[in-house]
Amino acid sequence: MESNAGATETRSNVTVSDGGEVAAFESLQFTDEIHRLISAPATDNASSFTALLELPATQVVELLHSPESVKLIVASAPNVEDFKGSFHFPSNTGLIQKDARFSVFSGEGNNKNDKSNSPEMTSKNSSANLEKAVKSEPAETASSLPLVSDPTVENRNIKRKDREKKVKGSTKKSKPATNESLEDAEKLPYVHVRARRGQATDSHSLAERARREKINARMKLLQELVPGCNKISGTALVLDEIINHVQSLQRQVEFLSMSLAAVNPRIDFNLDSSFTSESGSTMDGGNFPSLVTPLMWPDVQVNGYRQQFQHQWHFDTLKQPIWGREEVCNNYVTPENSLLSYDSSANSAATLHANQLKMEL
Amino acid sequence: MNNPHHLNPTSLKSRFTTRFLRALTKIRAQKPISSSSPTEIFRRYRRIKVAADKSMAYSVRSRRIWSKAMLWKLRSRSYRRQDPCSGRRSGKTNQAIMKKSSNENTTTRREDGVGFVEEADELRQLVPGGETMNLCNLLDETAHYIKCLTTQVQVMKKIADFYSF
């Protein structure tokens, strides 16, 4: 059988080393095998692995190119006896640090009836790792769609997960597990249910899991936004960092508004008009007359304001001159162009009119 | 002298700057020029801060939960100042709504199964309107809020530099 041939190949590959250097070599072998597997129709129960590969074929192939998953595929090949020796493989990879998430395709890979328990466990472990690789892939490729199980498949997967849950033993070690629970699970065409070991596998926890992944994705985005968060590991610390950042930003806003409030208002008035003149000058390519003429105008206005402040406190009357000034502002190209493209020319303009002010006073 | 950086006139930065500058000119025009007493400065500071928050919230409109919450807060505050009766009324109804929604959401937020509830609560207090968000939305809103705050700080820094040469 194809899978046997593949198994022999893999066996030879396995014996080479368990290092990453084998990965490329193995991947070559495996892609051929996998292509063969993929092309073969999923006739027999045993080749549920191929059935697995049918649908998300390209993605699985892509996954299989990653070194960890290659090792996993090694372990997950259906031949039993060969892999008893390669048991420690998954533990060597160090990928099984977390406690498993099983993906369904682990169940499928195990569906030969004559299998002993150990390869099931290895395949489970491997599938756990593969599942992790799978999980990392969507984050990069953003192709999480094929990995999300259909609702119809999901129900079947749920059942399978329940059965898998009954299979005891730690994921890290390869303990013999019962066959029967995994045997029924073959026919499913695809995989993917990520159920955490020992947790409920109903649809609520699936939704919860999806939510958690969303949250993790957003945490990553936040980490990129907040400087200095990339090195921190652990979501609580990252959140603390984010909180500190938000607090510091808010404090900066307060401080800046305080300094804006404390600025000498007389100069401010002229600077407001200087914004407009600045924008005018920058747009016109620096005409001095346009810079000078608005200067005269706000001085008059300022005096007018003073009188109004002394006599009237009505807001409406105060508004009029303000509107007048704003009209002038709007006539020019919006001031923010000058403000935001603030460069040394603004400095010179400002000093220019501060000097003029002093002369007038 | 020509301006090499042409800004997108519809960007958040430019929207905020326009509004904020307008508000600033209004504020400066309202106050007597010679006021430099601490109380006056403080009052002006409060107004400027409110103006900054308001212009930022208006620039974002109601596209975000936090901006909506901030606008609501500002409006209710101004209503309360102008007309105590109406402010109380609107404040009550709105607060009731907020409390109800927060009660509905407390169950969801308390145990997400994710395990950082204290930090999440603190974040909720920081981000306006955060009490009524589940963790997922909260993170979203925080990201946008951080982006807007950074823009705000940038623009205000430039203005302050310009003024205080």
Short mmCIF file of C-alpha atoms in Angstrom, two decimals:
data_model
loop_
_atom_site.label_atom_id
_atom_site.label_comp_id
_atom_site.label_asym_id
_atom_site.label_seq_id
_atom_site.Cartn_x
_atom_site.Cartn_y
_atom_site.Cartn_z
CA MET A 1 0.00 0.00 0.00
CA GLU A 2 1.01 3.43 -0.52
CA SER A 3 0.99 4.18 3.08
CA ASN A 4 3.25 1.28 3.75
CA ALA A 5 5.66 2.43 1.18
CA GLY A 6 5.55 5.80 2.71
CA ALA A 7 6.06 4.23 6.07
CA THR A 8 9.18 2.49 5.01
CA GLU A 9 10.49 5.65 3.61
CA THR A 10 9.71 7.44 6.72
CA ARG A 11 11.32 4.84 8.81
CA SER A 12 14.54 5.27 7.01
CA ASN A 13 14.24 8.95 7.36
CA VAL A 14 13.47 8.72 10.97
CA THR A 15 16.56 6.86 11.75
CA VAL A 16 18.72 9.54 10.28
CA SER A 17 18.29 11.99 13.06
CA ASP A 18 15.72 13.84 14.85
CA GLY A 19 17.25 17.13 14.11
CA GLY A 20 15.89 19.78 11.95
CA GLU A 21 18.37 19.01 9.26
CA VAL A 22 16.37 16.03 8.31
CA ALA A 23 13.39 18.15 7.80
CA ALA A 24 14.18 19.24 4.30
CA PHE A 25 15.08 15.80 3.25
CA GLU A 26 12.00 14.37 4.79
CA SER A 27 9.85 17.00 3.31
CA LEU A 28 10.96 16.02 -0.12
CA GLN A 29 10.01 12.47 0.50
CA PHE A 30 6.83 13.39 2.07
CA THR A 31 5.54 15.72 -0.51
CA ASP A 32 5.75 12.94 -3.03
CA GLU A 33 4.04 10.58 -0.74
CA ILE A 34 1.49 13.04 0.21
CA HIS A 35 0.71 13.87 -3.34
CA ARG A 36 0.21 10.24 -3.94
CA LEU A 37 -1.97 9.99 -0.97
CA ILE A 38 -3.93 12.94 -1.99
CA SER A 39 -4.54 11.67 -5.46
CA ALA A 40 -5.70 8.35 -4.13
CA PRO A 41 -9.36 8.35 -3.41
CA ALA A 42 -10.36 7.82 0.14
CA THR A 43 -11.70 4.38 -0.32
CA ASP A 44 -10.61 2.53 2.67
CA ASN A 45 -10.95 3.43 6.22
CA ALA A 46 -7.32 3.17 6.76
CA SER A 47 -6.50 5.97 4.50
CA SER A 48 -8.48 8.42 6.44
CA PHE A 49 -5.34 10.34 6.49
CA THR A 50 -5.65 10.75 2.80
CA ALA A 51 -9.25 11.58 3.22
CA LEU A 52 -8.05 14.15 5.57
CA LEU A 53 -5.75 15.43 2.99
CA GLU A 54 -8.34 15.60 0.30
CA LEU A 55 -10.00 18.72 1.24
CA PRO A 56 -7.46 21.06 2.61
CA ALA A 57 -4.90 19.48 0.43
CA THR A 58 -2.82 22.41 -0.53
CA GLN A 59 -2.80 23.74 2.92
CA VAL A 60 -1.78 20.51 4.43
CA VAL A 61 1.02 20.22 1.96
CA GLU A 62 2.12 23.66 2.88
CA LEU A 63 1.95 22.75 6.48
CA LEU A 64 3.90 19.68 5.90
CA HIS A 65 6.75 21.68 4.63
CA SER A 66 7.36 23.15 7.99
CA PRO A 67 9.89 21.14 9.85
CA GLU A 68 7.86 20.42 12.90
CA SER A 69 4.98 19.15 11.00
CA VAL A 70 7.23 17.02 8.94
CA LYS A 71 8.33 15.26 12.00
CA LEU A 72 4.78 14.89 12.96
CA ILE A 73 3.86 13.36 9.72
CA VAL A 74 6.59 10.93 10.31
CA ALA A 75 5.02 9.93 13.48
CA SER A 76 1.57 9.91 12.15
CA ALA A 77 2.08 7.53 9.30
CA PRO A 78 -0.27 4.69 9.78
CA ASN A 79 2.16 1.92 10.13
CA VAL A 80 2.20 0.81 13.62
CA GLU A 81 5.21 -1.12 14.48
CA ASP A 82 7.68 1.09 12.79
CA PHE A 83 6.78 3.91 14.92
CA LYS A 84 6.94 2.40 18.23
CA GLY A 85 10.54 3.25 18.17
CA SER A 86 9.93 6.74 17.09
CA PHE A 87 7.78 7.41 19.97
CA HIS A 88 10.00 9.78 21.62
CA PHE A 89 9.91 11.83 18.52
CA PRO A 90 7.18 14.08 19.58
CA SER A 91 8.73 14.67 22.91
CA ASN A 92 11.99 15.44 21.21
CA THR A 93 10.47 18.03 19.07
CA GLY A 94 9.50 19.81 22.18
CA LEU A 95 6.42 20.87 20.45
CA ILE A 96 4.29 19.01 22.78
CA GLN A 97 4.67 21.32 25.58
CA LYS A 98 1.18 22.40 25.81
CA ASP A 99 -1.38 19.92 26.48
CA ALA A 100 -2.81 19.11 23.41
CA ARG A 101 -5.16 20.27 21.31
CA PHE A 102 -6.27 17.48 19.25
CA SER A 103 -7.27 17.99 15.84
CA VAL A 104 -9.57 15.63 14.29
CA PHE A 105 -7.14 14.45 11.86
CA SER A 106 -5.29 12.76 14.51
CA GLY A 107 -8.29 10.57 14.98
CA GLU A 108 -8.44 9.87 11.34
CA GLY A 109 -4.89 8.95 11.07
CA ASN A 110 -5.41 6.32 13.62
CA ASN A 111 -8.10 4.44 12.15
CA LYS A 112 -6.56 1.25 11.16
CA ASN A 113 -8.22 -1.40 13.12
CA ASP A 114 -5.18 -3.45 13.63
CA LYS A 115 -3.32 -0.61 15.12
CA SER A 116 -2.10 -0.83 18.56
CA ASN A 117 -2.61 1.99 20.88
CA SER A 118 0.76 3.46 20.80
CA PRO A 119 0.74 4.75 17.28
CA GLU A 120 -2.57 6.22 18.01
CA MET A 121 -1.02 8.11 20.76
CA THR A 122 1.87 9.16 18.64
CA SER A 123 -0.38 10.21 15.93
CA LYS A 124 -2.39 12.02 18.47
CA ASN A 125 0.66 13.75 19.71
CA SER A 126 1.79 14.40 16.24
CA SER A 127 -1.55 15.67 15.31
CA ALA A 128 -1.43 17.84 18.33
CA ASN A 129 1.77 19.25 17.08
CA LEU A 130 0.51 19.45 13.62
CA GLU A 131 -2.45 21.15 15.02
CA LYS A 132 -0.18 23.66 16.58
CA ALA A 133 1.59 24.11 13.33
CA VAL A 134 -1.75 24.45 11.74
CA LYS A 135 -2.66 27.02 14.23
CA SER A 136 0.43 29.02 13.64
CA GLU A 137 -0.09 28.91 9.92
CA PRO A 138 -3.42 30.61 9.87
CA ALA A 139 -2.06 33.39 11.89
CA GLU A 140 0.47 33.99 9.20
CA THR A 141 -1.41 33.10 6.13
CA ALA A 142 -4.70 34.32 7.39
CA SER A 143 -6.28 31.41 5.73
CA SER A 144 -8.15 30.25 8.66
CA LEU A 145 -11.13 29.38 6.62
CA PRO A 146 -10.32 25.82 5.74
CA LEU A 147 -9.37 25.24 9.29
CA VAL A 148 -12.71 26.17 10.63
CA SER A 149 -14.86 23.18 10.69
CA ASP A 150 -18.20 23.21 9.07
CA PRO A 151 -21.09 22.93 11.38
CA THR A 152 -22.01 19.55 10.00
CA VAL A 153 -18.54 18.26 10.40
CA GLU A 154 -18.37 19.90 13.72
CA ASN A 155 -21.04 17.77 15.19
CA ARG A 156 -19.33 14.66 14.06
CA ASN A 157 -16.10 16.03 15.31
CA ILE A 158 -17.66 16.74 18.60
CA LYS A 159 -18.60 13.16 18.95
CA ARG A 160 -15.18 12.10 18.01
CA LYS A 161 -13.65 14.41 20.46
CA ASP A 162 -15.80 13.04 23.15
CA ARG A 163 -14.55 9.67 22.29
CA GLU A 164 -11.02 10.90 22.16
CA LYS A 165 -11.42 12.42 25.50
CA LYS A 166 -12.25 9.09 26.90
CA VAL A 167 -8.94 7.93 25.70
CA LYS A 168 -6.79 8.55 28.62
CA GLY A 169 -3.17 9.05 29.00
CA SER A 170 -1.08 12.10 28.79
CA THR A 171 -0.43 13.54 25.46
CA LYS A 172 3.22 13.73 26.01
CA LYS A 173 3.82 10.13 26.71
CA SER A 174 2.58 7.51 24.45
CA LYS A 175 0.45 5.43 26.58
CA PRO A 176 -1.67 2.78 25.11
CA ALA A 177 -5.16 3.87 24.61
CA THR A 178 -8.25 2.11 23.71
CA ASN A 179 -8.77 1.39 20.13
CA GLU A 180 -12.44 1.40 19.87
CA SER A 181 -13.02 4.99 20.62
CA LEU A 182 -10.90 6.08 17.76
CA GLU A 183 -12.07 3.60 15.28
CA ASP A 184 -15.44 5.04 14.67
CA ALA A 185 -14.03 8.33 13.90
CA GLU A 186 -12.73 7.54 10.53
CA LYS A 187 -15.17 8.51 8.01
CA LEU A 188 -14.99 12.17 8.59
CA PRO A 189 -13.63 13.96 5.65
CA TYR A 190 -11.97 16.65 7.51
CA VAL A 191 -10.66 17.72 10.48
CA HIS A 192 -10.29 20.17 12.72
CA VAL A 193 -11.74 20.60 15.75
CA ARG A 194 -9.56 21.96 18.25
CA ALA A 195 -10.64 20.60 21.50
CA ARG A 196 -8.59 21.00 24.48
CA ARG A 197 -7.91 17.89 26.37
CA GLY A 198 -10.03 17.51 29.37
CA GLN A 199 -12.37 20.29 28.44
CA ALA A 200 -15.88 20.18 27.30
CA THR A 201 -16.31 19.76 23.64
CA ASP A 202 -19.70 21.14 23.07
CA SER A 203 -20.38 23.96 20.77
CA HIS A 204 -20.18 26.47 23.56
CA SER A 205 -16.60 25.75 24.28
CA LEU A 206 -15.86 25.75 20.62
CA ALA A 207 -17.24 29.21 20.37
CA GLU A 208 -15.31 30.12 23.43
CA ARG A 209 -12.18 28.82 21.87
CA ALA A 210 -12.79 30.86 18.75
CA ARG A 211 -13.26 33.87 20.95
CA ARG A 212 -10.05 33.22 22.70
CA GLU A 213 -8.24 33.10 19.45
CA LYS A 214 -9.75 36.38 18.43
CA ILE A 215 -8.61 37.86 21.67
CA ASN A 216 -5.12 36.58 21.12
CA ALA A 217 -5.02 38.07 17.68
CA ARG A 218 -6.02 41.42 19.05
CA MET A 219 -3.49 41.21 21.78
CA LYS A 220 -0.86 40.78 19.13
CA LEU A 221 -2.03 43.89 17.37
CA LEU A 222 -1.92 45.81 20.60
CA GLN A 223 1.55 44.58 21.24
CA GLU A 224 2.65 46.07 18.00
CA LEU A 225 0.97 49.36 18.78
CA VAL A 226 2.46 49.82 22.17
CA PRO A 227 6.19 50.30 22.03
CA GLY A 228 8.23 47.91 24.01
CA CYS A 229 5.60 45.26 24.26
CA ASN A 230 7.09 42.85 21.85
CA LYS A 231 9.60 41.47 24.25
CA ILE A 232 7.15 40.88 27.00
CA SER A 233 5.61 37.50 27.10
CA GLY A 234 2.52 36.77 29.02
CA THR A 235 -0.71 38.48 28.40
CA ALA A 236 -1.14 39.94 31.85
CA LEU A 237 2.13 41.80 31.64
CA VAL A 238 1.34 42.99 28.16
CA LEU A 239 -1.97 44.29 29.40
CA ASP A 240 -0.20 46.09 32.21
CA GLU A 241 2.08 47.67 29.69
CA ILE A 242 -0.86 48.73 27.59
CA ILE A 243 -2.56 50.23 30.59
CA ASN A 244 0.55 52.19 31.44
CA HIS A 245 0.80 53.43 27.92
CA VAL A 246 -2.81 54.61 27.83
CA GLN A 247 -2.36 56.33 31.17
CA SER A 248 0.77 58.07 30.01
CA LEU A 249 -0.93 59.25 26.84
CA GLN A 250 -3.83 60.63 28.79
CA ARG A 251 -1.47 62.39 31.15
CA GLN A 252 0.40 63.86 28.22
CA VAL A 253 -2.82 65.25 26.84
CA GLU A 254 -3.58 66.85 30.17
CA PHE A 255 -0.13 68.28 30.46
CA LEU A 256 -0.21 69.69 26.96
CA SER A 257 -3.59 71.27 27.48
CA MET A 258 -2.28 72.82 30.66
CA SER A 259 0.68 74.27 28.83
CA LEU A 260 -1.58 75.52 26.08
CA ALA A 261 -3.71 77.21 28.68
CA ALA A 262 -0.74 78.82 30.31
CA VAL A 263 0.67 80.27 27.14
CA ASN A 264 0.59 84.04 26.92
CA PRO A 265 -2.64 84.79 25.16
CA ARG A 266 -1.60 87.98 23.45
CA ILE A 267 0.97 86.30 21.38
CA ASP A 268 -1.47 83.56 20.77
CA PHE A 269 -3.91 85.70 18.98
CA ASN A 270 -1.35 86.78 16.53
CA LEU A 271 -0.08 83.32 16.19
CA ASP A 272 -3.49 82.16 15.25
CA SER A 273 -3.46 84.51 12.39
CA SER A 274 0.10 83.53 11.77
CA PHE A 275 -1.18 80.06 11.13
CA THR A 276 -3.33 81.38 8.38
CA SER A 277 -0.62 83.56 7.03
CA GLU A 278 1.75 80.68 7.30
CA SER A 279 -0.52 78.52 5.29
CA GLY A 280 -0.95 81.34 2.85
CA SER A 281 2.75 81.81 2.57
CA THR A 282 3.53 78.19 2.16
CA MET A 283 0.89 77.78 -0.42
CA ASP A 284 2.03 80.82 -2.32
CA GLY A 285 5.62 79.91 -1.99
CA GLY A 286 6.53 82.41 0.68
CA ASN A 287 5.22 85.81 -0.13
CA PHE A 288 6.17 88.34 2.41
CA PRO A 289 3.33 90.73 1.81
CA SER A 290 0.81 88.05 2.61
CA LEU A 291 2.68 87.51 5.81
CA VAL A 292 2.74 91.15 6.76
CA THR A 293 -0.74 92.30 5.90
CA PRO A 294 -2.65 89.98 8.18
CA LEU A 295 -0.51 91.23 11.00
CA MET A 296 -2.05 94.63 10.93
CA TRP A 297 -5.52 93.30 10.94
CA PRO A 298 -5.39 91.17 14.08
CA ASP A 299 -3.92 94.01 16.10
CA VAL A 300 -6.95 96.06 15.41
CA GLN A 301 -9.13 93.16 16.27
CA VAL A 302 -7.32 92.57 19.49
CA ASN A 303 -8.00 96.07 20.64
CA GLY A 304 -11.58 95.64 19.69
CA TYR A 305 -11.71 92.48 21.76
CA ARG A 306 -10.34 94.25 24.74
CA GLN A 307 -13.03 96.85 24.66
CA GLN A 308 -15.66 94.27 24.25
CA PHE A 309 -14.37 92.27 27.13
CA GLN A 310 -14.46 95.25 29.34
CA HIS A 311 -17.95 96.30 28.44
CA GLN A 312 -19.87 93.25 27.47
CA TRP A 313 -19.78 89.70 28.53
CA HIS A 314 -22.46 88.47 26.25
CA PHE A 315 -21.41 85.52 24.36
CA ASP A 316 -23.22 86.44 21.17
CA THR A 317 -21.44 89.68 20.70
CA LEU A 318 -18.20 88.05 21.47
CA LYS A 319 -18.92 85.57 18.82
CA GLN A 320 -19.09 88.07 16.05
CA PRO A 321 -15.48 89.06 15.91
CA ILE A 322 -14.54 85.48 16.41
CA TRP A 323 -16.54 84.47 13.44
CA GLY A 324 -14.98 87.23 11.51
CA ARG A 325 -11.58 85.96 12.29
CA GLU A 326 -12.53 82.46 11.53
CA GLU A 327 -13.81 83.46 8.18
CA VAL A 328 -10.46 84.81 7.37
CA CYS A 329 -8.97 81.61 8.59
CA ASN A 330 -11.14 79.62 6.32
CA ASN A 331 -10.31 81.72 3.35
CA TYR A 332 -6.81 80.47 3.42
CA VAL A 333 -5.99 76.89 2.98
CA THR A 334 -6.76 75.23 6.21
CA PRO A 335 -4.26 76.07 8.86
CA GLU A 336 -3.43 72.55 9.71
CA ASN A 337 -1.47 72.24 6.55
CA SER A 338 0.96 74.73 7.87
CA LEU A 339 0.75 73.44 11.37
CA LEU A 340 1.33 69.88 10.54
CA SER A 341 4.04 70.59 8.13
CA TYR A 342 5.65 72.81 10.62
CA ASP A 343 9.20 73.54 9.81
CA SER A 344 11.70 76.28 10.38
CA SER A 345 9.84 78.71 8.18
CA ALA A 346 7.12 78.81 10.77
CA ASN A 347 9.64 79.70 13.37
CA SER A 348 10.91 82.60 11.37
CA ALA A 349 7.40 83.84 10.70
CA ALA A 350 6.48 83.67 14.33
CA THR A 351 9.55 85.50 15.47
CA LEU A 352 8.88 88.05 12.81
CA HIS A 353 5.58 88.96 14.22
CA ALA A 354 6.51 88.72 17.81
CA ASN A 355 9.06 91.39 17.04
CA GLN A 356 6.51 93.51 15.29
CA LEU A 357 4.23 93.25 18.28
CA LYS A 358 6.88 94.45 20.61
CA MET A 359 7.58 97.37 18.37
CA GLU A 360 3.99 98.37 18.32
CA LEU A 361 3.62 98.18 22.02
CA MET B 1 9.36 77.04 2.09
CA ASN B 2 6.94 74.92 0.18
CA ASN B 3 5.17 72.34 2.13
CA PRO B 4 6.47 68.97 1.09
CA HIS B 5 4.06 66.93 3.18
CA HIS B 6 0.59 67.21 1.87
CA LEU B 7 -1.82 65.78 4.31
CA ASN B 8 -4.85 63.80 3.57
CA PRO B 9 -7.58 66.28 4.41
CA THR B 10 -9.88 63.56 5.58
CA SER B 11 -7.42 61.85 7.84
CA LEU B 12 -8.02 61.68 11.53
CA LYS B 13 -5.14 64.01 12.15
CA SER B 14 -6.40 66.78 9.93
CA ARG B 15 -9.96 66.46 11.15
CA PHE B 16 -8.83 66.68 14.70
CA THR B 17 -6.53 69.58 14.05
CA THR B 18 -9.18 71.66 12.37
CA ARG B 19 -11.65 71.18 15.11
CA PHE B 20 -9.18 71.64 17.85
CA LEU B 21 -7.75 74.83 16.44
CA ARG B 22 -11.20 76.25 16.04
CA ALA B 23 -12.04 75.38 19.58
CA LEU B 24 -8.77 76.86 20.78
CA THR B 25 -9.41 80.14 19.08
CA LYS B 26 -12.85 80.24 20.61
CA ILE B 27 -11.50 79.62 24.03
CA ARG B 28 -8.77 82.16 23.71
CA ALA B 29 -11.17 84.74 22.43
CA GLN B 30 -13.55 84.22 25.29
CA LYS B 31 -11.13 84.91 28.04
CA PRO B 32 -9.71 88.29 28.89
CA ILE B 33 -6.22 88.51 27.69
CA SER B 34 -4.54 89.60 30.83
CA SER B 35 -5.68 86.69 32.87
CA SER B 36 -2.77 84.84 34.24
CA SER B 37 -4.06 83.96 37.65
CA PRO B 38 -3.96 80.30 38.46
CA THR B 39 -7.71 79.97 38.65
CA GLU B 40 -8.11 81.45 35.24
CA ILE B 41 -5.43 79.27 33.87
CA PHE B 42 -7.00 76.26 35.47
CA ARG B 43 -10.36 77.09 34.05
CA ARG B 44 -8.90 77.53 30.67
CA TYR B 45 -7.02 74.30 31.05
CA ARG B 46 -10.22 72.46 31.76
CA ARG B 47 -11.84 73.97 28.74
CA ILE B 48 -8.95 73.19 26.52
CA LYS B 49 -8.87 69.64 27.71
CA VAL B 50 -12.55 69.25 27.11
CA ALA B 51 -12.14 70.81 23.72
CA ALA B 52 -9.37 68.41 22.86
CA ASP B 53 -11.40 65.40 23.91
CA LYS B 54 -14.45 66.72 22.19
CA SER B 55 -12.73 67.41 18.94
CA MET B 56 -11.15 64.00 18.98
CA ALA B 57 -14.46 62.34 19.69
CA TYR B 58 -16.16 64.34 16.99
CA SER B 59 -13.51 63.43 14.52
CA VAL B 60 -14.27 59.82 15.11
CA ARG B 61 -18.01 60.39 15.19
CA SER B 62 -19.85 57.40 16.49
CA ARG B 63 -17.92 54.84 14.62
CA ARG B 64 -16.35 53.59 17.78
CA ILE B 65 -17.85 52.69 21.09
CA TRP B 66 -15.39 54.80 23.00
CA SER B 67 -16.06 57.90 20.95
CA LYS B 68 -19.77 57.47 21.37
CA ALA B 69 -19.35 57.09 25.10
CA MET B 70 -17.09 60.10 25.29
CA LEU B 71 -19.48 62.26 23.31
CA TRP B 72 -22.31 61.18 25.51
CA LYS B 73 -20.32 61.99 28.61
CA LEU B 74 -19.38 65.41 27.33
CA ARG B 75 -22.88 66.18 26.27
CA SER B 76 -24.41 65.11 29.53
CA ARG B 77 -21.84 67.18 31.37
CA SER B 78 -22.64 70.27 29.34
CA TYR B 79 -26.37 69.68 29.72
CA ARG B 80 -25.96 69.34 33.41
CA ARG B 81 -24.16 72.62 33.54
CA GLN B 82 -26.68 74.51 31.47
CA ASP B 83 -29.88 73.06 32.75
CA PRO B 84 -29.73 70.93 35.85
CA CYS B 85 -33.18 69.43 35.33
CA SER B 86 -32.65 68.25 31.84
CA GLY B 87 -29.20 67.06 32.68
CA ARG B 88 -30.48 64.98 35.51
CA ARG B 89 -33.14 63.49 33.38
CA SER B 90 -30.96 62.56 30.51
CA GLY B 91 -28.24 61.50 32.86
CA LYS B 92 -30.56 59.21 34.69
CA THR B 93 -31.97 57.51 31.68
CA ASN B 94 -28.62 57.15 30.05
CA GLN B 95 -27.04 55.92 33.21
CA ALA B 96 -29.81 53.43 33.61
CA ILE B 97 -29.18 52.17 30.15
CA MET B 98 -25.49 51.96 30.73
CA LYS B 99 -25.94 50.19 34.01
CA LYS B 100 -28.30 47.72 32.54
CA SER B 101 -26.01 46.90 29.70
CA SER B 102 -23.09 46.70 32.05
CA ASN B 103 -25.03 44.33 34.25
CA GLU B 104 -25.79 42.21 31.29
CA ASN B 105 -22.20 42.20 30.38
CA THR B 106 -20.77 41.69 33.79
CA THR B 107 -21.48 38.04 33.61
CA THR B 108 -19.69 37.78 30.34
CA ARG B 109 -16.80 39.82 31.41
CA ARG B 110 -16.17 38.39 34.76
CA GLU B 111 -15.02 35.02 33.70
CA ASP B 112 -13.92 34.93 30.15
CA GLY B 113 -11.86 31.95 30.96
CA VAL B 114 -8.93 34.02 29.93
CA GLY B 115 -7.66 34.91 33.30
CA PHE B 116 -6.74 38.57 33.30
CA VAL B 117 -9.75 40.12 34.82
CA GLU B 118 -8.08 42.77 36.95
CA GLU B 119 -6.15 44.23 34.11
CA ALA B 120 -9.21 44.14 31.94
CA ASP B 121 -11.14 46.03 34.56
CA GLU B 122 -8.45 48.63 34.82
CA LEU B 123 -8.44 49.02 31.09
CA ARG B 124 -12.16 49.41 31.14
CA GLN B 125 -11.84 52.33 33.47
CA LEU B 126 -9.29 53.98 31.23
CA VAL B 127 -11.07 53.62 27.95
CA PRO B 128 -14.26 55.65 27.86
CA GLY B 129 -17.26 53.46 27.69
CA GLY B 130 -15.24 50.44 28.54
CA GLU B 131 -17.54 49.10 31.18
CA THR B 132 -19.99 47.84 28.66
CA MET B 133 -17.58 45.97 26.50
CA ASN B 134 -16.57 42.40 26.53
CA LEU B 135 -12.90 41.68 26.39
CA CYS B 136 -12.79 41.22 22.67
CA ASN B 137 -14.32 44.58 21.91
CA LEU B 138 -12.35 46.15 24.67
CA LEU B 139 -9.09 45.23 23.03
CA ASP B 140 -10.32 46.54 19.72
CA GLU B 141 -11.40 49.80 21.20
CA THR B 142 -8.19 50.13 23.12
CA ALA B 143 -6.19 49.83 19.95
CA HIS B 144 -8.16 52.53 18.22
CA TYR B 145 -8.15 54.68 21.31
CA ILE B 146 -4.39 54.45 21.59
CA LYS B 147 -4.05 55.44 17.97
CA CYS B 148 -6.29 58.45 18.46
CA LEU B 149 -4.57 59.48 21.66
CA THR B 150 -1.21 59.38 19.93
CA THR B 151 -2.51 61.61 17.16
CA GLN B 152 -3.94 63.97 19.71
CA VAL B 153 -0.67 64.19 21.60
CA GLN B 154 1.28 64.78 18.41
CA VAL B 155 -0.91 67.61 17.25
CA MET B 156 -1.11 69.25 20.64
CA LYS B 157 2.63 69.04 21.03
CA LYS B 158 3.12 70.79 17.75
CA ILE B 159 0.68 73.48 18.67
CA ALA B 160 2.30 73.98 22.04
CA ASP B 161 5.72 74.19 20.45
CA PHE B 162 4.45 76.69 17.98
CA TYR B 163 3.02 78.84 20.70
CA SER B 164 5.82 78.69 23.12
CA PHE B 165 8.85 79.39 20.98
#
